[in-house]
Short mmCIF file of C-alpha atoms in Angstrom, two decimals:
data_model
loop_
_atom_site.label_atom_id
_atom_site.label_comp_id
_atom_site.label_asym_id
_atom_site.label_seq_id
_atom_site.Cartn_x
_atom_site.Cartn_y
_atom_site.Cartn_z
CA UNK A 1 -13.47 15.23 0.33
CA UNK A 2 -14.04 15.31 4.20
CA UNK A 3 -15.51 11.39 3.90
CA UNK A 4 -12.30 9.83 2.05
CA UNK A 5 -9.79 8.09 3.94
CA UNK A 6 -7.17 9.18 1.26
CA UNK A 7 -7.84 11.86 -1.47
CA UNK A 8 -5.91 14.37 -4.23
CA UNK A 9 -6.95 17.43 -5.91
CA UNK A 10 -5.27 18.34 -9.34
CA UNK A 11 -2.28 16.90 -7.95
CA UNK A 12 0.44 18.03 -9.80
CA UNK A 13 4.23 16.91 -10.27
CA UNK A 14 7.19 18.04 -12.42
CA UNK A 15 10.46 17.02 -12.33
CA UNK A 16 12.99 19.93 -12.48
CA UNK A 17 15.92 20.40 -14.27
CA UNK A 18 17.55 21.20 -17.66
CA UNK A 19 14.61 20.19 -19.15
CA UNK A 20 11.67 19.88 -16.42
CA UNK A 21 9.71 16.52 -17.10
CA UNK A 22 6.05 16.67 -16.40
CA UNK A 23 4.59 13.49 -14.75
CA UNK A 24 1.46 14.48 -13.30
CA UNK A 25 -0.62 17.40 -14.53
CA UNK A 26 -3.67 17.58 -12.05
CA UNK A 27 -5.22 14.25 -10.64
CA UNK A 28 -8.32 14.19 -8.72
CA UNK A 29 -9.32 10.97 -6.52
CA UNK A 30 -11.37 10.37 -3.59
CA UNK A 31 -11.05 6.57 -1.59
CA UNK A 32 -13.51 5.53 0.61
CA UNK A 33 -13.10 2.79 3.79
CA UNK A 34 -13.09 -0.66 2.47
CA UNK A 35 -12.37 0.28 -1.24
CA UNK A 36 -9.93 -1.62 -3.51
CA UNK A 37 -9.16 1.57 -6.74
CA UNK A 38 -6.66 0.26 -9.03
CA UNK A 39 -4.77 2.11 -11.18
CA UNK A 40 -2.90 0.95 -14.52
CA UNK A 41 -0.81 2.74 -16.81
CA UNK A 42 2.41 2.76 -19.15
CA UNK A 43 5.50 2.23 -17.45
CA UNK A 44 6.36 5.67 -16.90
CA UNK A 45 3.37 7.11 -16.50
CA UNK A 46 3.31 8.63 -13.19
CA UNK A 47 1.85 5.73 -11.01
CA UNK A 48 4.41 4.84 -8.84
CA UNK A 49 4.97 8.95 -8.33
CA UNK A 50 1.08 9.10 -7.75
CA UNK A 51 1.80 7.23 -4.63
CA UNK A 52 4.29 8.51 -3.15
CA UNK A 53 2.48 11.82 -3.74
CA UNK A 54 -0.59 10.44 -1.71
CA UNK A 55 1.80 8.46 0.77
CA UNK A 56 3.51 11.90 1.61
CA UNK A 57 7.06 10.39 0.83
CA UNK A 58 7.46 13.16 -2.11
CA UNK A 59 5.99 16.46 -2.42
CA UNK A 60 3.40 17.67 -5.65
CA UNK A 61 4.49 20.85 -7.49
CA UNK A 62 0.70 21.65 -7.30
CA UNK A 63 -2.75 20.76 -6.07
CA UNK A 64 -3.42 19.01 -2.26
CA UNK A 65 -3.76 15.89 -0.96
CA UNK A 66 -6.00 15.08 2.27
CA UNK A 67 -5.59 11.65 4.78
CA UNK A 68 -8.41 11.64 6.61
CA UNK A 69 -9.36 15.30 6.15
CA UNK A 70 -5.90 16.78 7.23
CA UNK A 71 -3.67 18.51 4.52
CA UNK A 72 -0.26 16.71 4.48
CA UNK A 73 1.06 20.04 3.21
CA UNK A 74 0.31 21.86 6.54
CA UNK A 75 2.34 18.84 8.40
CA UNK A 76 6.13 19.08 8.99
CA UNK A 77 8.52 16.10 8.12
CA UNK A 78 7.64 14.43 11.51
CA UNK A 79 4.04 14.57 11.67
CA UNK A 80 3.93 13.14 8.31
CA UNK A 81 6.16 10.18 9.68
CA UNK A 82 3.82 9.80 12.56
CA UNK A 83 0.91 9.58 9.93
CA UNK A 84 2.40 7.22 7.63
CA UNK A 85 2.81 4.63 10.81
CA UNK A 86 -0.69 5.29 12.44
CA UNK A 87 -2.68 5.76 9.23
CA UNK A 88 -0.87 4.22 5.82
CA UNK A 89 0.16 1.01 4.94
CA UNK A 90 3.14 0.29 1.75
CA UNK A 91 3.54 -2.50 0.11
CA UNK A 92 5.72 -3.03 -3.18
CA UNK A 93 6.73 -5.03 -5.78
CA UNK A 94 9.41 -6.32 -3.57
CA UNK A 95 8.66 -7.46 -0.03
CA UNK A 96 11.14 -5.80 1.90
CA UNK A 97 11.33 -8.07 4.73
CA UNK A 98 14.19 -8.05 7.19
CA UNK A 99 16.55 -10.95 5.97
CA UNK A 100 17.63 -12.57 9.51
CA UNK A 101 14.16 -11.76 11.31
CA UNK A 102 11.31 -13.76 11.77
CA UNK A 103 7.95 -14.03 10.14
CA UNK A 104 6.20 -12.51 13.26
CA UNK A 105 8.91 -10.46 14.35
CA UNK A 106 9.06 -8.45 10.51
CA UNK A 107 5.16 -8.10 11.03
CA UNK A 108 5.68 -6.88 14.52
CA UNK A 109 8.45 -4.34 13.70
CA UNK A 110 5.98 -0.87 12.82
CA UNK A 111 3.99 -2.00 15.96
CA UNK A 112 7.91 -2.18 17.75
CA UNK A 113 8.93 1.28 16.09
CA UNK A 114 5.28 2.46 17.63
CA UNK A 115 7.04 1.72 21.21
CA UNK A 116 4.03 -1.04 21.78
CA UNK A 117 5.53 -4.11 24.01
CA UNK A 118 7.56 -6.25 22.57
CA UNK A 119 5.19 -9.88 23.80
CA UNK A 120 1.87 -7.53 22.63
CA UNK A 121 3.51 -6.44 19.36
CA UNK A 122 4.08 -10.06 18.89
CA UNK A 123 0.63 -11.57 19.40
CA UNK A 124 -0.66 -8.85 17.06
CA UNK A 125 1.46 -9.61 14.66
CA UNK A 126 1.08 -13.40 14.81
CA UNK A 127 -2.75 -12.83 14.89
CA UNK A 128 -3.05 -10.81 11.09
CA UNK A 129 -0.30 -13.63 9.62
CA UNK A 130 -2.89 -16.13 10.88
CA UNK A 131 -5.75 -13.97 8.48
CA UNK A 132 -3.06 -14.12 5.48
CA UNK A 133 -2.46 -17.89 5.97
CA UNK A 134 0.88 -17.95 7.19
CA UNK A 135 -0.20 -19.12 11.24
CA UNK A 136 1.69 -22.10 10.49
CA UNK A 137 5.37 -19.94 9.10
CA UNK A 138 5.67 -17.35 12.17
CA UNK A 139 9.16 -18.52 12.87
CA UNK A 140 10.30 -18.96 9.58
CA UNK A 141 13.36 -16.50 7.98
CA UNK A 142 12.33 -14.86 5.02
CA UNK A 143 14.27 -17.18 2.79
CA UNK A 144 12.59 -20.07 4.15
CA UNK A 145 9.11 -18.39 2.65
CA UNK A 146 7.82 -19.23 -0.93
CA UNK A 147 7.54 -16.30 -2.85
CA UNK A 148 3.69 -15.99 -2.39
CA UNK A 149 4.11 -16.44 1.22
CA UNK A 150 6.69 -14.07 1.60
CA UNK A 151 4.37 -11.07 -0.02
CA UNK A 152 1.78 -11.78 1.99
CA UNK A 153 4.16 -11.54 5.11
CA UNK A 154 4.35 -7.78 3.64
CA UNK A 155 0.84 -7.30 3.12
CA UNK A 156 0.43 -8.35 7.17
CA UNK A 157 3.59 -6.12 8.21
CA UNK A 158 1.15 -3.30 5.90
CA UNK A 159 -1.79 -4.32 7.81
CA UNK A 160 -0.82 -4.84 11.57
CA UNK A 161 -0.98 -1.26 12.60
CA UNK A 162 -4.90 -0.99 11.32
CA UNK A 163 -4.20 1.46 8.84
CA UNK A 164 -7.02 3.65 6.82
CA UNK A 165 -5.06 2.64 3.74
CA UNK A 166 -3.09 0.42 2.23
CA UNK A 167 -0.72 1.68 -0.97
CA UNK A 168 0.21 -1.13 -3.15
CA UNK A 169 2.83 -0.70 -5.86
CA UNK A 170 3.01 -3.80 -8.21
CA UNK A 171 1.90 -5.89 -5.48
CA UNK A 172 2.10 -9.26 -7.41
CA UNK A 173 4.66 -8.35 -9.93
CA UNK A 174 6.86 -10.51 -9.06
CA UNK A 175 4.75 -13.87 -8.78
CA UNK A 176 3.30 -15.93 -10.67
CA UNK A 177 -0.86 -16.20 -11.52
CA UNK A 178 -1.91 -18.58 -8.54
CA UNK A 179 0.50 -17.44 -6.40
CA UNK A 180 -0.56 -13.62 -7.45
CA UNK A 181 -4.18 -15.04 -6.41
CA UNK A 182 -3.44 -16.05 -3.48
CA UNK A 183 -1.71 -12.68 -2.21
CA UNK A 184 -5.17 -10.90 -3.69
CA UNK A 185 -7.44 -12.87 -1.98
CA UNK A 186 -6.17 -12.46 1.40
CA UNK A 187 -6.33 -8.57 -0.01
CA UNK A 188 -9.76 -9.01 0.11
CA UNK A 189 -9.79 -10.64 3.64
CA UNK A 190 -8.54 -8.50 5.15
CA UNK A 191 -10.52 -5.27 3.92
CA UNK A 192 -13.86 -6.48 4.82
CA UNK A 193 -12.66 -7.88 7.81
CA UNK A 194 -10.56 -4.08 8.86
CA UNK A 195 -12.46 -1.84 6.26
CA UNK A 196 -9.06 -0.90 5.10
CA UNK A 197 -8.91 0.95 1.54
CA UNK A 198 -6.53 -0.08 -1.05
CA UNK A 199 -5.04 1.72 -3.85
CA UNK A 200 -3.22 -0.77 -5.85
CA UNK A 201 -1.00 0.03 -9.31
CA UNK A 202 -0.73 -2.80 -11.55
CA UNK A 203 0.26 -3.54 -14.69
CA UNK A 204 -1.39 -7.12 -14.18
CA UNK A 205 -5.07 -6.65 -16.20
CA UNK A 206 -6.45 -9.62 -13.87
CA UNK A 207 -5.40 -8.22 -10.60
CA UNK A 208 -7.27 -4.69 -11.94
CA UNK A 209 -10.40 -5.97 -12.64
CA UNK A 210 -11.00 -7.33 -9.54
CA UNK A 211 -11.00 -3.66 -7.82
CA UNK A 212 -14.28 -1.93 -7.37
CA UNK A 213 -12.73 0.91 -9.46
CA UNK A 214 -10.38 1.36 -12.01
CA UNK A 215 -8.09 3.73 -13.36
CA UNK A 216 -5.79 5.05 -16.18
CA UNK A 217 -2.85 7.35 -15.76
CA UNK A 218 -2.57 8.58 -19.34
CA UNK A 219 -1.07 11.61 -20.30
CA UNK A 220 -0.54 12.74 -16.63
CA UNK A 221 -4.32 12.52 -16.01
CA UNK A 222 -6.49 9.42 -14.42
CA UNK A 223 -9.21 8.43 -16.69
CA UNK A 224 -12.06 6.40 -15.12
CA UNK A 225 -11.71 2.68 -16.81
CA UNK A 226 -14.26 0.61 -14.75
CA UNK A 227 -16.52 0.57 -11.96
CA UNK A 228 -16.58 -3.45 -11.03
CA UNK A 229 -20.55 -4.52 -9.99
#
C-alpha cells in the first residue's frame, strides 16, 4: 500500500452499546494520485463512517488505515490535525462556508489557520477560485453565491492547501443536475491540473459513473461496481 495516497485494510467499525451495531466489517481500498473512486450505497450503509474512518476524524474498531504510508493509528490527536490540514481535503453535502466572510477570505482560512500571511494566503486563495470559475465572485458573502457557486467555493477552500486527497461526502446533493455538473467538472480540473485523488460518496448514479472506479458498500463490505475506460 506504500504507493497510495490514502488506503484501508479490513477496516472495521462497530458501534457500541446495548446492542452494538456493526457498520463496517473489513474494507480494503487503495487510491492512487489523480484518482476520482466513488462509492455508493444505501443510506445507512457505512459510507459517510468510511470517511471519517479514512479522514482520521473517528477511529475503526479494527483493521489500519495508511495516508501516504504513515499509520494514523500510531499518530496522537495533534499530528492527525496537522495531517488533515497539510494532506486531506473535506467537502460535504453542505458547504460550510463562513456566513459574514468573503469568497477569498473562506478559501484562504486553512492556509490562515496554517499561519501563512494573510496578503499570500489571499492570492492563493483567489488563484484556485479563479480554476473553479468563481475569479469574478471573490468578494462576494456566501449568500450572495448561487448554490452551484457556493459548493464550488468549498471544493477551492478543499483544494487550496494542495492536498493528496480530497474526501467528498454527497458533494452535489444538494443541487440540481447542471448545477451538480458544473461543481464535477471543475472536480476534474482541478485533479489533472494538482493530481489530487478524490474519494467521493454519492447517491447520485450520474456523478458515480464518471469516477475511474466505483464502489458498493453493501453489507459492511465494498464490492467493486465499475472500472470507467
Amino acid at each position: 500500500m506504500s504507493d497510495a495516497v490514502i488506503a484501508c485494510s479490513n477496516l472495521a467499525k462497530t458501534y457500541q452499546g446495548p446492542a452494538p451495531v456493526p457498520v463496517l466489517l473489513g474494507v480494503d481500498l487503495e487510491v492512487r494520485a489523480g484518482e476520482r473512486v466513488a462509492i455508493m450505497g444505501r443510506s445507512g450503509s457505512g459510507k459517510s463512517t468510511l470517511l471519517h474512518l479514512l479522514g482520521g476524524l473517528d477511529t475503526p474498531t479494527s483493521g489500519s488505515v495508511m495516508v501516504q504510508g504513515r499509520p494514523l493509528s500510531a499518530m496522537d490527536e495533534a499530528e492527525r490535525g496537522r495531517m488533515r490540514n497539510a494532506t486531506l481535503g473535506f467537502v460535504y453535502q453542505f458547504h460550510h462556508l463562513l456566513t459574514e466572510f468573503s469568497a477569498v477570505e473562506n478559501v484562504a482560512m486553512p492556509l490562515l489557520i496554517r499561519r501563512m500571511k494573510r496578503k499570500d494566503a489571499v492570492e492563493k486563495a483567489a488563484s484556485v477560485l479563479r480554476d473553479v470559475g468563481l475569479g469574478h465572485r471573490l468578494e462576494h458573502l456566501p449568500g450572495e453565491l448561487s448554490g452551484g457557486e457556493r459548493q464550488r467555493c468549498a471544493f477551492a477552500r478543499a483544494l487550496v492547501t494542495e492536498p493528496a486527497c480530497v474526501l467528498a461526502d454527497e458533494p452535489t446533493g444538494n443541487l440540481d443536475s447542471h448545477t451538480a455538473d458544473e461543481v464535477f467538472e471543475a472536480m476534474v480540473r482541478l485533479s489533472a491540473s494538482h493530481g489530487t485523488a478524490f474519494v467521493i460518496v454519492t447517491h447520485d448514479s450520474d456523478l458515480a459513473a464518471r469516477a475511474q472506479r466505483i464502489y458498493e458498500l453493501r453489507d459492511g463490505v465494498l464490492h467493486s461496481s465499475m472500472v470507467s475506460t
